[in-house]
Short mmCIF file of C-alpha atoms in Angstrom, two decimals:
data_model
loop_
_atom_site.label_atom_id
_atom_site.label_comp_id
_atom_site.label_asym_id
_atom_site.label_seq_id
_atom_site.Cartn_x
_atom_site.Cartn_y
_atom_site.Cartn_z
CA UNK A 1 -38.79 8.16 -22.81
CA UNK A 2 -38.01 8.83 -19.24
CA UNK A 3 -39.15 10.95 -16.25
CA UNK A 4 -35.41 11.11 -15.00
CA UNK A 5 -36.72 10.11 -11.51
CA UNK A 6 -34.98 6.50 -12.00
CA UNK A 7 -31.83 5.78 -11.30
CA UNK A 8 -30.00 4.13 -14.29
CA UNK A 9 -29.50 0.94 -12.56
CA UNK A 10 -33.55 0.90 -11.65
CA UNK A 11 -34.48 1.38 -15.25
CA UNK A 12 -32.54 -1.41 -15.96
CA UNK A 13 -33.95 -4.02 -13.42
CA UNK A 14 -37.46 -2.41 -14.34
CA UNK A 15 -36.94 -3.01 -17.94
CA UNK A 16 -38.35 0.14 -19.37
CA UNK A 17 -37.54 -0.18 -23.39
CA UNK A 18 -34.77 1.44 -24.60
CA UNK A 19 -32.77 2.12 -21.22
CA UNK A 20 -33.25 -1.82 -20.66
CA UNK A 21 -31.92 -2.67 -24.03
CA UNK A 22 -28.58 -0.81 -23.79
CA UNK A 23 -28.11 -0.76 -19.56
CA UNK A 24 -24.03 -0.98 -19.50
CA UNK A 25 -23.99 -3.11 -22.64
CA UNK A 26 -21.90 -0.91 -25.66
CA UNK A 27 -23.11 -2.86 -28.68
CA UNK A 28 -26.90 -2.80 -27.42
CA UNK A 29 -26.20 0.55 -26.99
CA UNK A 30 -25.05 1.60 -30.83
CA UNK A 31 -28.29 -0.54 -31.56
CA UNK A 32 -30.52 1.78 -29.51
CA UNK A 33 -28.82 4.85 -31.43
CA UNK A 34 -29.58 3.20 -34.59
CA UNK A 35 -33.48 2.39 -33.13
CA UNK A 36 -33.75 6.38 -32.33
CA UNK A 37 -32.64 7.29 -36.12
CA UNK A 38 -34.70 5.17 -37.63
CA UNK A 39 -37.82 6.48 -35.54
CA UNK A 40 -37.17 9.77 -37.06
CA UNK A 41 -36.71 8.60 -40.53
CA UNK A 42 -39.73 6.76 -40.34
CA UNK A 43 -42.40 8.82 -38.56
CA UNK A 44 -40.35 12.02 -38.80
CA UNK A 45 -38.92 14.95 -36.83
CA UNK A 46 -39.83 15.65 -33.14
CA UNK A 47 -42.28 18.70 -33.25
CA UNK A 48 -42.29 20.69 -30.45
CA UNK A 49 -39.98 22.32 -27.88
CA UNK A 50 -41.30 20.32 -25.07
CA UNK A 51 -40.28 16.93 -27.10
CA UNK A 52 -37.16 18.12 -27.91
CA UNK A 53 -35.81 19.27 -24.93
CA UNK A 54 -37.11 15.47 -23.59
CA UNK A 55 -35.69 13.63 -26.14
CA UNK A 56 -32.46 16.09 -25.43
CA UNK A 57 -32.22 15.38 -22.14
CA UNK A 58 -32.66 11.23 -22.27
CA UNK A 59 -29.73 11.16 -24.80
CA UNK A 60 -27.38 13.66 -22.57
CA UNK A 61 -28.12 11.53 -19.90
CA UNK A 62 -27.44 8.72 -21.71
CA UNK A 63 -24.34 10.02 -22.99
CA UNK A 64 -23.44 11.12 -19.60
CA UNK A 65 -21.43 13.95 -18.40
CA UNK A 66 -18.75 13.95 -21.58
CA UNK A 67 -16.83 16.76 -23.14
CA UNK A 68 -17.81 15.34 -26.28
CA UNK A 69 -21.37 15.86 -25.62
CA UNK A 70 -21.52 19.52 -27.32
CA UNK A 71 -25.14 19.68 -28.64
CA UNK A 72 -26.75 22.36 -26.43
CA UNK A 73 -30.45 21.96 -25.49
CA UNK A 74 -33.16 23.41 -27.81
CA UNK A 75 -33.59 27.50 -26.77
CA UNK A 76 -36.94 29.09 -26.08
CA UNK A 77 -36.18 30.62 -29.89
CA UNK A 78 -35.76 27.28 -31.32
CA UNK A 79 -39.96 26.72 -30.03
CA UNK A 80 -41.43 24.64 -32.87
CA UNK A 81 -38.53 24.10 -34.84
CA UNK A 82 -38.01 20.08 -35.38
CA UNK A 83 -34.85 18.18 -34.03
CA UNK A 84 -33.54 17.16 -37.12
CA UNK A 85 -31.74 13.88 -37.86
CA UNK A 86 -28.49 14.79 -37.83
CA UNK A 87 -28.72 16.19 -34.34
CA UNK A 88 -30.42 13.08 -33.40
CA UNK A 89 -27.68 11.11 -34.94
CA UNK A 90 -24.74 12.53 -33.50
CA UNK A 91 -26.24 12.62 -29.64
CA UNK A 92 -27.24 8.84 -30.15
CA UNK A 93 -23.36 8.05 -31.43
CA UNK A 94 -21.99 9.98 -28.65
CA UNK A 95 -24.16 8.31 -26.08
CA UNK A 96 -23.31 5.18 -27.06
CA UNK A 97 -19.62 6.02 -27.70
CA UNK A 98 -19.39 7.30 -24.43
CA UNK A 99 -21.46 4.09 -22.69
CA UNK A 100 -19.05 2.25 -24.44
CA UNK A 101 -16.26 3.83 -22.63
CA UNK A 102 -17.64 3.84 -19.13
CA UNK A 103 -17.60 0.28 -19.45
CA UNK A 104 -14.32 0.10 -20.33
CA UNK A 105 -13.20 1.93 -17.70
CA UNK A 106 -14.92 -0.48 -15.57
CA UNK A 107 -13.00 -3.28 -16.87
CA UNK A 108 -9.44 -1.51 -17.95
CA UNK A 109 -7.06 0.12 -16.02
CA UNK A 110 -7.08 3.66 -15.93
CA UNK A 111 -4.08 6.18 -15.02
CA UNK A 112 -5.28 9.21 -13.45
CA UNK A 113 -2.54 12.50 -13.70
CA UNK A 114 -0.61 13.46 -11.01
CA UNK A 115 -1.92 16.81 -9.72
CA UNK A 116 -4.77 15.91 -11.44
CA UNK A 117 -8.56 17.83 -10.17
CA UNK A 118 -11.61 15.24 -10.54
CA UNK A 119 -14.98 15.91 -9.40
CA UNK A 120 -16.15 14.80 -6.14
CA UNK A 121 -18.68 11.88 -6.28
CA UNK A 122 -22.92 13.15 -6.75
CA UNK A 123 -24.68 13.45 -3.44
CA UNK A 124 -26.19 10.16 -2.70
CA UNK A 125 -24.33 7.85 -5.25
CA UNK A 126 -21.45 6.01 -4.09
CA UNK A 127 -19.62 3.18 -5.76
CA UNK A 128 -20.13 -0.22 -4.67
CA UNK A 129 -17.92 -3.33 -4.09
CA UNK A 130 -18.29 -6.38 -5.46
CA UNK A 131 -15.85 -9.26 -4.09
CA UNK A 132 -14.55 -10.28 -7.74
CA UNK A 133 -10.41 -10.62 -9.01
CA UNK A 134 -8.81 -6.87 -8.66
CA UNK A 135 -8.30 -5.57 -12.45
CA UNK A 136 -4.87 -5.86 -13.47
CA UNK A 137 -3.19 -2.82 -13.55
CA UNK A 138 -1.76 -2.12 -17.55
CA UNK A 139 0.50 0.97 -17.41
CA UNK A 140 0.38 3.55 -20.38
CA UNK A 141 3.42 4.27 -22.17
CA UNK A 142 5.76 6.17 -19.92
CA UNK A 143 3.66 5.86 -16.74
CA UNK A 144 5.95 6.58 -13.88
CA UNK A 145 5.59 3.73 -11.20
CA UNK A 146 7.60 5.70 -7.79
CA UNK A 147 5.04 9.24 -8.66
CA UNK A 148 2.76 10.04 -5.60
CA UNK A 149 -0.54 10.21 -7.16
CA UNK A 150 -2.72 13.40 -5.94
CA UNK A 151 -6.72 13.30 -6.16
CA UNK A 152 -8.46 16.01 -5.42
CA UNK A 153 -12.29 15.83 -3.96
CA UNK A 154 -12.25 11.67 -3.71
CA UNK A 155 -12.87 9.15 -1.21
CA UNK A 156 -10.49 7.30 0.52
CA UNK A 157 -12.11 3.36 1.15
CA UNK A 158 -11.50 1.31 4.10
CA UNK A 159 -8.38 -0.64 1.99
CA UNK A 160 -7.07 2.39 1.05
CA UNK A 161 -8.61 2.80 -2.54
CA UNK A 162 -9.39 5.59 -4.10
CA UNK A 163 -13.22 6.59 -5.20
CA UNK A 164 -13.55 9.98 -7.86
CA UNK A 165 -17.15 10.66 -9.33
CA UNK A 166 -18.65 7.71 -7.95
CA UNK A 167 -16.21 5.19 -9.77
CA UNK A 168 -13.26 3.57 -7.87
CA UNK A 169 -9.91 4.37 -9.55
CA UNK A 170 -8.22 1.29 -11.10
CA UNK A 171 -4.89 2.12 -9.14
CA UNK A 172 -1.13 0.45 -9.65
CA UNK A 173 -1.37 -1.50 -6.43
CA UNK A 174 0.56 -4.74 -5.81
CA UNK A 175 0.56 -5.14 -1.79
CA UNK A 176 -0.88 -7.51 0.14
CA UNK A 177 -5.25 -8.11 0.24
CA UNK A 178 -7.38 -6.05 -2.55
CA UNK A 179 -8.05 -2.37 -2.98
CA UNK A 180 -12.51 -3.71 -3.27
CA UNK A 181 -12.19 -5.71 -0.35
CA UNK A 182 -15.08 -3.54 1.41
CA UNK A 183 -18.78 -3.78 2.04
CA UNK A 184 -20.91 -1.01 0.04
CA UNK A 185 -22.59 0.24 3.60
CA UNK A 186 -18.94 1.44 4.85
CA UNK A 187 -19.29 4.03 2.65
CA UNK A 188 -22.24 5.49 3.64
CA UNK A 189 -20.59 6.90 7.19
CA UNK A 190 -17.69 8.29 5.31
CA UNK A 191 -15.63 10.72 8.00
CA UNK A 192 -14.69 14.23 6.86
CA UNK A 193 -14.20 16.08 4.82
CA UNK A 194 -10.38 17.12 5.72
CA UNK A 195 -8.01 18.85 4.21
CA UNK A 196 -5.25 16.41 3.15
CA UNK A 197 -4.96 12.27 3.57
CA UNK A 198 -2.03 10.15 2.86
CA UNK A 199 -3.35 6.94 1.96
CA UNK A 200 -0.84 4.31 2.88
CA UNK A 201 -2.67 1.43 3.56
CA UNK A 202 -2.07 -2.38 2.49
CA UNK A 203 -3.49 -5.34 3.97
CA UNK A 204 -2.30 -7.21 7.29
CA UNK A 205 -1.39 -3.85 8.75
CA UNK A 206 -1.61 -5.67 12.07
CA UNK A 207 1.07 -7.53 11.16
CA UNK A 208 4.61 -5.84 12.28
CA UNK A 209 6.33 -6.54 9.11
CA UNK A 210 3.73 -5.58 6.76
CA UNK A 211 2.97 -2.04 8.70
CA UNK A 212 6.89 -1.13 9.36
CA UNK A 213 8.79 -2.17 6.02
CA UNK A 214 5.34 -1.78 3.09
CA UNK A 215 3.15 0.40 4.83
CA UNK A 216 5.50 2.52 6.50
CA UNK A 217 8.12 2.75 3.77
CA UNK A 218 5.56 4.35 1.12
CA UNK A 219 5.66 7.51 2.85
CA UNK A 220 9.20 8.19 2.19
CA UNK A 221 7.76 8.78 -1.32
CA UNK A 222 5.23 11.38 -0.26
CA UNK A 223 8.66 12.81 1.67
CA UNK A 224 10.46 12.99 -1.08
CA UNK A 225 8.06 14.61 -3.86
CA UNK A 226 5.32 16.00 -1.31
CA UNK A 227 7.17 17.24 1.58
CA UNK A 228 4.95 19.88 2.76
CA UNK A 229 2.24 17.35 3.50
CA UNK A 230 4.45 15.20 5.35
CA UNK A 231 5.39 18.86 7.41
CA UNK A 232 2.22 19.65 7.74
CA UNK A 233 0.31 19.27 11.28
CA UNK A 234 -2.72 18.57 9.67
CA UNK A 235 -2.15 15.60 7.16
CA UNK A 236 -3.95 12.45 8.30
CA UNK A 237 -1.96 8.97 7.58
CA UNK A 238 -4.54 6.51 6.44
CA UNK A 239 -2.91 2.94 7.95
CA UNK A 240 -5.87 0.93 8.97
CA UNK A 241 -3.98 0.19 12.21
CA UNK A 242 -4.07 2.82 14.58
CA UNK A 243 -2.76 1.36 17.43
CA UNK A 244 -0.51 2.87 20.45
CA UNK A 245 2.20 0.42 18.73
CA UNK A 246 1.41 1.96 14.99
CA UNK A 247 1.17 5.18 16.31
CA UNK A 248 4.98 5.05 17.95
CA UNK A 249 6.09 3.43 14.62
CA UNK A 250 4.70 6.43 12.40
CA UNK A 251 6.20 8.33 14.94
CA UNK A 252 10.01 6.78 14.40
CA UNK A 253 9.27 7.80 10.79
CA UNK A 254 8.71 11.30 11.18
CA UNK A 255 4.98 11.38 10.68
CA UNK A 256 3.03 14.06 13.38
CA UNK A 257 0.90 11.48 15.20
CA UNK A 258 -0.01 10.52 18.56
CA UNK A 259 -1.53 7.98 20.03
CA UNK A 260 -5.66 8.35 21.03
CA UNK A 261 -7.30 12.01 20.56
CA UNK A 262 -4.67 13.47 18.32
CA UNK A 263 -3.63 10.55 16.68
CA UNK A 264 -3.37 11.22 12.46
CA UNK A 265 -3.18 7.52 11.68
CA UNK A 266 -7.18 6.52 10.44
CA UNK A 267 -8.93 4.26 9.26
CA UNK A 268 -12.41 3.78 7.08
CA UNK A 269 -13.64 5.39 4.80
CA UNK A 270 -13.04 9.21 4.23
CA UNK A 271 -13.73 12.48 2.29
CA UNK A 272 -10.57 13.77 1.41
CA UNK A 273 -9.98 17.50 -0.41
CA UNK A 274 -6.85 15.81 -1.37
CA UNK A 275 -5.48 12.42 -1.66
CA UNK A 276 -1.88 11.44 -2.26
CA UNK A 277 -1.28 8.37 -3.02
CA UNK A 278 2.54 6.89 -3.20
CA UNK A 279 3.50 3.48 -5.06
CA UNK A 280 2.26 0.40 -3.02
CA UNK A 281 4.36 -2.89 -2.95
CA UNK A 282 5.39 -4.67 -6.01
CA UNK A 283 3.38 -7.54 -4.86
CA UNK A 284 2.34 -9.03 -0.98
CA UNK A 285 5.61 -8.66 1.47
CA UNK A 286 7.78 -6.92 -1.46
CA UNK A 287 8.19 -3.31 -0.63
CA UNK A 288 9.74 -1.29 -3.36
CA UNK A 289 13.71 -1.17 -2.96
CA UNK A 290 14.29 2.71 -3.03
CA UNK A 291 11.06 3.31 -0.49
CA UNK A 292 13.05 1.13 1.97
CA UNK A 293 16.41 2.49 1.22
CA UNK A 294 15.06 6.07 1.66
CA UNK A 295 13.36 4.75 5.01
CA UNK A 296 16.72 2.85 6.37
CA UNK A 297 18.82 6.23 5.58
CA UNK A 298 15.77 7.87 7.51
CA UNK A 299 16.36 6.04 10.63
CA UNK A 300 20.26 5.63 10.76
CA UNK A 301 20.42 9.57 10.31
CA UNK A 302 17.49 9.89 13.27
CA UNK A 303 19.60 7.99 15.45
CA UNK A 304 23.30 9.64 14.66
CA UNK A 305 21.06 12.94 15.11
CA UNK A 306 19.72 11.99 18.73
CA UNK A 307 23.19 10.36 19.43
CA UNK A 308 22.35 7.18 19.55
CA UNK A 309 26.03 5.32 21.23
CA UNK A 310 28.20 2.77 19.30
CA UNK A 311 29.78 0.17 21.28
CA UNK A 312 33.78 1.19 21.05
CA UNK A 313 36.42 -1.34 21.66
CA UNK A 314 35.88 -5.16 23.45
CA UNK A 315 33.29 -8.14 21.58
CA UNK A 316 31.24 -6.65 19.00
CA UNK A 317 27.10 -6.52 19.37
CA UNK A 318 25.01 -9.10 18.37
CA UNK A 319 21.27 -9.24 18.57
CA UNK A 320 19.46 -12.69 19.26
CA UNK A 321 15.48 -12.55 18.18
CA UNK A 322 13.85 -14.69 21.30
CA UNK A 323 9.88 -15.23 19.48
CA UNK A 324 7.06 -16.07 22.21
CA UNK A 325 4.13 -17.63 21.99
CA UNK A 326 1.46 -14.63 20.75
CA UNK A 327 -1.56 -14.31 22.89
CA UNK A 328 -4.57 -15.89 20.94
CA UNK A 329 -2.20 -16.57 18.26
CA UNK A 330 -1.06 -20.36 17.01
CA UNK A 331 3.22 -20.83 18.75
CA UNK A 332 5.45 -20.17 15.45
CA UNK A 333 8.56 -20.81 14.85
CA UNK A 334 9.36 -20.95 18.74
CA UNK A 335 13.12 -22.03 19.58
CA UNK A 336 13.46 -24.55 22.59
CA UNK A 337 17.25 -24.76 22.63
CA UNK A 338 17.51 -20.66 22.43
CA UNK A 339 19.68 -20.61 26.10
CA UNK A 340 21.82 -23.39 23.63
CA UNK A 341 21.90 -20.67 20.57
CA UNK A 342 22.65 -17.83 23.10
CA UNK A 343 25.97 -19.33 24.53
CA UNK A 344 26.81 -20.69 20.88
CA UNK A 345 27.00 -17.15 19.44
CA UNK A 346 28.61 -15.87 22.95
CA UNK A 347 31.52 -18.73 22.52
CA UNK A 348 31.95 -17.25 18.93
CA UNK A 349 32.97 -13.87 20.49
CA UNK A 350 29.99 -11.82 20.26
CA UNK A 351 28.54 -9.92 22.90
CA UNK A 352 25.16 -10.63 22.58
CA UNK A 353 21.78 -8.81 23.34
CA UNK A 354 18.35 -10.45 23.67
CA UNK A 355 15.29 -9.04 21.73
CA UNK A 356 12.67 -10.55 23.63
CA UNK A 357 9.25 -11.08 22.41
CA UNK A 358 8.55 -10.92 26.41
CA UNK A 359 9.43 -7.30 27.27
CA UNK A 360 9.60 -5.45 24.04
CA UNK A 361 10.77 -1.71 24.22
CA UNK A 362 9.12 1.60 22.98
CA UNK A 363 10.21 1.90 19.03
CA UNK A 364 12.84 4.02 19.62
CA UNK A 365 14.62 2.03 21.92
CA UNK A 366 14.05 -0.89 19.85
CA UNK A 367 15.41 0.63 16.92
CA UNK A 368 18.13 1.61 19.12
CA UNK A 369 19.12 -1.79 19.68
CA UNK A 370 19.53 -2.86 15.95
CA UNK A 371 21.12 0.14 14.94
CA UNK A 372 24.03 -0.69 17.71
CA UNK A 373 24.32 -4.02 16.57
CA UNK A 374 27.10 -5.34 14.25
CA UNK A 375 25.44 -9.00 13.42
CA UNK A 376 21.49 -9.72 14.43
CA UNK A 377 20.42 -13.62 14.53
CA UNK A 378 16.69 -14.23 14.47
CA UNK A 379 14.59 -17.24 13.31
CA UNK A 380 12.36 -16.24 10.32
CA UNK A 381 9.82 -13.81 11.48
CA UNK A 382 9.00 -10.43 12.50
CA UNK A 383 11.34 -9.65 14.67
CA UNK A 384 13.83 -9.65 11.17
CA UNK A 385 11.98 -6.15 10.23
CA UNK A 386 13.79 -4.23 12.66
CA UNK A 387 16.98 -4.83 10.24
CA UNK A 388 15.34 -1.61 8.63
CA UNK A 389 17.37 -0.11 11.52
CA UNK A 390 20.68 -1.31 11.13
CA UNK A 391 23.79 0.43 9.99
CA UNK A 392 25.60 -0.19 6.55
CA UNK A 393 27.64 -3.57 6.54
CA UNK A 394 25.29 -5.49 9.72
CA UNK A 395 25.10 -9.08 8.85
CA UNK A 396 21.68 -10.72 9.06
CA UNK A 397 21.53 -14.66 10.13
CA UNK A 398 17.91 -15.73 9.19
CA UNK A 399 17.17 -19.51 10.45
CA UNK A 400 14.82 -20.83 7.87
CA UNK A 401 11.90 -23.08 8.68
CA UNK A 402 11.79 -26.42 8.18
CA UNK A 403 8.15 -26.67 6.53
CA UNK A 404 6.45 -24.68 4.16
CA UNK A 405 9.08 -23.64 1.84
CA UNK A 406 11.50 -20.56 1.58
CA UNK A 407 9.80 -16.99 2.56
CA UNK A 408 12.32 -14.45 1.17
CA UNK A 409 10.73 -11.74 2.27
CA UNK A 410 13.70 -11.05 4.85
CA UNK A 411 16.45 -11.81 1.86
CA UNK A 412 14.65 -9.73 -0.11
CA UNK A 413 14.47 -6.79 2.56
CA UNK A 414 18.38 -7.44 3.49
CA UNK A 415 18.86 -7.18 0.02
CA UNK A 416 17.54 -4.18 -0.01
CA UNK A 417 19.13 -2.22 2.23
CA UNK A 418 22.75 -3.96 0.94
CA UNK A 419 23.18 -6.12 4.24
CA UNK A 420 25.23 -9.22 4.10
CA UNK A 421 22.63 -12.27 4.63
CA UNK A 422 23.24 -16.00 6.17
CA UNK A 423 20.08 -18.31 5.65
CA UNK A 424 20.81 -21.13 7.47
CA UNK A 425 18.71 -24.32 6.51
CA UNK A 426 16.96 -26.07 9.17
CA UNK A 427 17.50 -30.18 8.51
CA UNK A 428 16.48 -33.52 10.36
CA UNK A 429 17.45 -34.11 13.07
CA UNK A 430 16.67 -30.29 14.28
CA UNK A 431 12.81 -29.09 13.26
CA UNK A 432 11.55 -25.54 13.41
CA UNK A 433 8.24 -25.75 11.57
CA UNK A 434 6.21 -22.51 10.67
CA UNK A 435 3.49 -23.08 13.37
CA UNK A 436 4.81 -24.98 16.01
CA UNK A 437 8.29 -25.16 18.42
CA UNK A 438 11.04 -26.84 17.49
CA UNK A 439 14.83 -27.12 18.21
CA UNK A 440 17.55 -25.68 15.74
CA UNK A 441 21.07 -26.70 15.05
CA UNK A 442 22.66 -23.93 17.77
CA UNK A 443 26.44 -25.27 16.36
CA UNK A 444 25.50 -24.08 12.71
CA UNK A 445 24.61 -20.83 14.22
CA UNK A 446 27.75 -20.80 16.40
CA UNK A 447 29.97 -21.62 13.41
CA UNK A 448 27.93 -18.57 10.87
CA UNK A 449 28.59 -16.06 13.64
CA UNK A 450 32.48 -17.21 13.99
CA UNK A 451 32.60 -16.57 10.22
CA UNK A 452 31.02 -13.44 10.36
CA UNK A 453 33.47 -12.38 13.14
CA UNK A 454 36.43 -13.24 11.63
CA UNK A 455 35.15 -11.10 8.36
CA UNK A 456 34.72 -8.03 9.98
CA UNK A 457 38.64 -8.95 11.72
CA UNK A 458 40.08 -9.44 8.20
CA UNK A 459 38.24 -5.94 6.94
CA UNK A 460 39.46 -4.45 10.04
CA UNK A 461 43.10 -5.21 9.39
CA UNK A 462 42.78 -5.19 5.55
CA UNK A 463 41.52 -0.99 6.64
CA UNK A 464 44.27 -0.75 9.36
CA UNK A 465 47.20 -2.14 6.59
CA UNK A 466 45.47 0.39 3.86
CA UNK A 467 45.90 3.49 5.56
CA UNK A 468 49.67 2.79 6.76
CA UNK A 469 50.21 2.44 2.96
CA UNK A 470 48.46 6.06 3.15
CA UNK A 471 50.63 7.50 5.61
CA UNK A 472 53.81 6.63 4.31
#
């Protein structure tokens, strides 16, 4: 028996009988169905209206709030008729059917509907985090992995998970960090609720790559599918960075922000009437290809729209990354001979721009730059991101680290997009290690952007020679 004044979870720790036997455990749970027949086979039916509706009412509970749960509670008519055995029966089998499946869907993946309405969670019961391995996503049959996902009535958690009736959603994510990677007090000042929330977060959003090309990139899926939330003036962007820098970035994508009072990029936990949620990464630093195709088109037709000029005639543009040591950051990958590099690729007959950690520009104007350019040269790092920028047939020249292994995160991305890619190896005698300064072979880089020059020559005339063929 129960008063109903315990929470589930107290009756458990309490250890009151039959709720302590089957507490989240599916076979203990059949048993306690079986216990509850055989009470009424043995000392026969419950007499009474007033020990039927509480017998009613434990089991319902028990079963929870299913569809299968049918069995309507005993009428003032029905006063002094017994609950007979079957009745008994088939609420204990559906309780502990349906037990059984709660716990399942603690422990499987579960696929919620696109356009799908779920109820929001009870007043004063939220879901809690525990710091254990994120459940590995199983797709059902057909499950479509570049569908926005909407939620209606939910919580949005500081990650960027998704919480419906009290129970986090066991979502297809693959980014970087975890989707439970919260405390359980965060959600107890939950902000809202609003009217719509575009949940695009991923971990190490601080981090320029991460935000731009995963974080960033996911809302050209909400564009595509959703794109009167993406027009709408009152969609909130949840990013976990909301920074002047993330705001001017959201901003370069098309998203209706601005930095400090009317900013729409959040962060925390909120109530959300709706929730759209787009495919994440494939895994940490692996944006999905057609997100970042969709985003690259985005940007090269933003800047033919504002007329962004094209160097005509004379040495073509290059773009040399310069990294800087990062205030209360460890030096990485920090190139001593750079003045060396600079007159290497000038030598080779490229005209050649500096993107200096130093003085970076607004996004615009840095986006600018690698959308002019015709060959960018960086040393593996952030910097590399803005390639999102350039125009079809730019030719990337990554210089790898020396330590560490091979990050192709920036392969990957140039990939991608269909750019041609250089990785040039950094051996003894030259050393770039991933934290740390170090000088690089500037003649290797001098010789890859020769090559690459004298490519874009042979196109040229291979274009020039095709249409005098054309015009005779």
């Amino acid at each position: 028996r129960s008063s109903g004044k315990q929470s589930q979870r107290s009756r458990c720790a309490n250890g009151c009988g039959l709720w302590n036997f089957c507490c989240g455990r599916p076979a203990h749970a059949a048993l306690a169905a079986l216990g509850v027949l055989l009470a009424v086979l043995t000392f026969g039916p419950f007499e009474g209206q007033a020990a039927q509706a509480s017998l009613h009412q434990a089991l319902v509970r028990l079963a929870g709030p299913s569809e299968a749960v049918v069995a309507p509670a005993p009428s003032a008519d029905a006063a002094g008729a017994a609950l007979n055995s079957t009745s008994v029966l088939s609420l204990t089998l559906v309780a502990a059917v349906h037990l059984n499946a709660s716990e399942r869907a603690d422990s499987a993946p579960t696929v919620p509907a696109a356009a799908r309405t779920v109820a929001a969670a009870p007043p004063g019961k939220v879901a809690t985090s525990r710091k254990v391995a994120p459940l590995k996503f199983v797709p059902p049959a057909g499950f479509d992995y570049e569908k926005v996902l909407i939620f209606h009535d939910v919580l949005v958690t500081p990650p960027g998970g998704i919480i419906s009736s009290g129970r986090n959603v066991n979502l297809p994510f693959g980014g970087c960090g975890t989707l439970r990677d919260y405390r359980p007090e965060a959600l107890k000042s939950c902000q809202g609720p609003v009217r719509v929330v575009v949940v695009l977060s991923q971990g190490q959003a601080e981090m320029f790559y991460h935000f731009f090309a995963e974080i960033l990139s996911r809302v050209m899926w909400v564009r595509a599918q959703y794109p009167e939330l993406v027009d709408s003036p009152s969609t909130l962007y949840h990013t976990t960075c909301t920074t002047e820098d993330c705001n001017q970035y959201a901003q370069l994508v098309g998203l209706k922000t601005r930095y400090g009072k009317s900013s729409h990029l959040v962060s925390g936990c909120w109530k959300a009437k709706l929730a759209a949620w787009p495919p994440s990464s494939t895994e940490c630093g692996f944006p999905r290809g057609a997100a970042l195709q969709k985003l690259n088109r985005f940007l090269y037709d933003s800047m033919r729209s504002a007329d962004t000029p094209l160097k005509t005639g004379g040495r073509p543009s290059a773009v040399l990354v310069r990294r800087i040591p990062q205030r209360d950051k460890k030096a990485a990958r920090i190139v001593l001979n750079h003045d060396e590099m600079l007159r290497a690729i000038g030598v080779a007959g490229w005209e050649v721009t500096v993107h200096d950690g130093a003085s970076l520009l607004d996004a615009h104007k840095q986006c600018a730059m690698f959308y002019q350019a015709d060959l960018v040269v960086a040393p593996h790092g952030a910097g590399l991101t803005n390639m999102l920028c350039c125009r079809p047939g730019t030719t990337v020249i990554e210089i790898k680290q020396s330590d560490g292994g091979f990050n192709k995160s920036f392969l990957n991305l140039a990939s991608e997009l269909g750019l041609p890619y250089i990785g040039l190896d950094t051996k003894e005698p030259f050393s770039l290690p991933f934290f740390g300064s170090g000088k690089v072979n500037a003649s290797a880089v001098g010789e890859a952007a020769a090559s690459v020059l004298n490519q874009m020559r042979e196109r040229k005339s291979e274009m020039l020679a095709g249409k005098a063929v054309a015009g005779r």
